[in-house]
Amino acid sequence: MKKHTDIFKIIGLNVKAYRKKAGLTQQELADKFFGDRSKISDIEHGKEDFMLSTLLDIANGLNVDVKRFFVPIKKTE
């Protein structure tokens, strides 16, 4: 797997984990910013077509430091 692909997969897994930790569905998170659940789904599945500003919005919506999305999440979090 390519390294740039790895980071998108890590980001996607982290977005999903923090969204679930916040008790939000994909639609609820999308409603805060995009209104389009498929955008959240694409990010969570490691698609590479999102902008950093989108990731910043998601981090703010989940009250998570955006840096946490770039590091593999530990099982205890």
Coordinates of C-alpha atoms in Angstrom, one line a residue:
M1 CA 0.0 0.0 0.0
K2 CA 1.3 3.5 -0.8
K3 CA 2.2 5.7 2.1
H4 CA -0.2 8.5 1.0
T5 CA -3.0 6.0 0.8
D6 CA -2.1 4.8 4.3
I7 CA -2.6 8.3 5.8
F8 CA -6.0 8.6 4.3
K9 CA -7.0 5.3 5.7
I10 CA -5.7 6.3 9.2
I11 CA -7.6 9.6 8.9
G12 CA -10.8 7.8 7.9
L13 CA -10.6 5.3 10.8
N14 CA -9.9 8.1 13.2
V15 CA -12.8 10.3 12.0
K16 CA -15.1 7.3 12.4
A17 CA -13.8 6.5 15.8
Y18 CA -14.2 10.1 17.1
R19 CA -17.6 10.5 15.5
K20 CA -18.8 7.3 17.2
K21 CA -17.2 8.5 20.5
A22 CA -19.2 11.7 20.2
G23 CA -22.4 9.6 19.7
L24 CA -23.1 11.1 16.2
T25 CA -24.2 9.3 13.1
Q26 CA -22.6 10.2 9.7
Q27 CA -25.8 12.2 8.9
E28 CA -25.7 14.2 12.1
L29 CA -22.0 15.1 11.5
A30 CA -22.7 15.9 7.9
D31 CA -25.6 18.1 8.8
K32 CA -23.3 20.3 10.8
F33 CA -21.2 21.1 7.8
F34 CA -22.2 19.6 4.4
G35 CA -25.6 18.2 4.6
D36 CA -24.3 15.3 2.5
R37 CA -23.6 12.1 4.4
S38 CA -21.7 10.6 1.5
K39 CA -18.9 13.1 2.1
I40 CA -18.4 11.8 5.7
S41 CA -18.7 8.2 4.4
D42 CA -16.0 8.8 1.7
I43 CA -13.6 10.3 4.3
E44 CA -14.2 7.4 6.7
H45 CA -13.5 4.9 3.9
G46 CA -10.1 6.5 3.1
K47 CA -11.1 8.4 -0.1
E48 CA -8.5 11.0 -1.0
D49 CA -10.9 13.7 -2.3
F50 CA -11.3 16.0 0.7
M51 CA -9.7 19.3 1.6
L52 CA -7.8 20.1 4.7
S53 CA -10.5 22.7 5.6
T54 CA -13.0 19.9 5.6
L55 CA -11.0 18.0 8.0
L56 CA -10.6 21.0 10.2
D57 CA -14.4 21.5 10.2
I58 CA -14.9 17.9 11.2
A59 CA -12.3 18.2 14.0
N60 CA -14.0 21.3 15.3
G61 CA -17.4 19.6 15.2
L62 CA -16.1 16.7 17.2
N63 CA -14.0 18.8 19.6
V64 CA -10.9 17.0 18.6
D65 CA -7.5 18.4 17.8
V66 CA -7.0 17.8 14.0
K67 CA -3.5 16.4 14.7
R68 CA -5.2 13.4 16.3
F69 CA -6.6 12.3 12.9
F70 CA -3.1 11.7 11.6
V71 CA -2.0 9.2 14.2
P72 CA -3.3 5.6 14.4
I73 CA -5.9 5.6 17.2
K74 CA -5.1 3.4 20.2
K75 CA -7.7 0.8 21.2
T76 CA -8.2 2.5 24.6
E77 CA -9.4 5.8 23.1

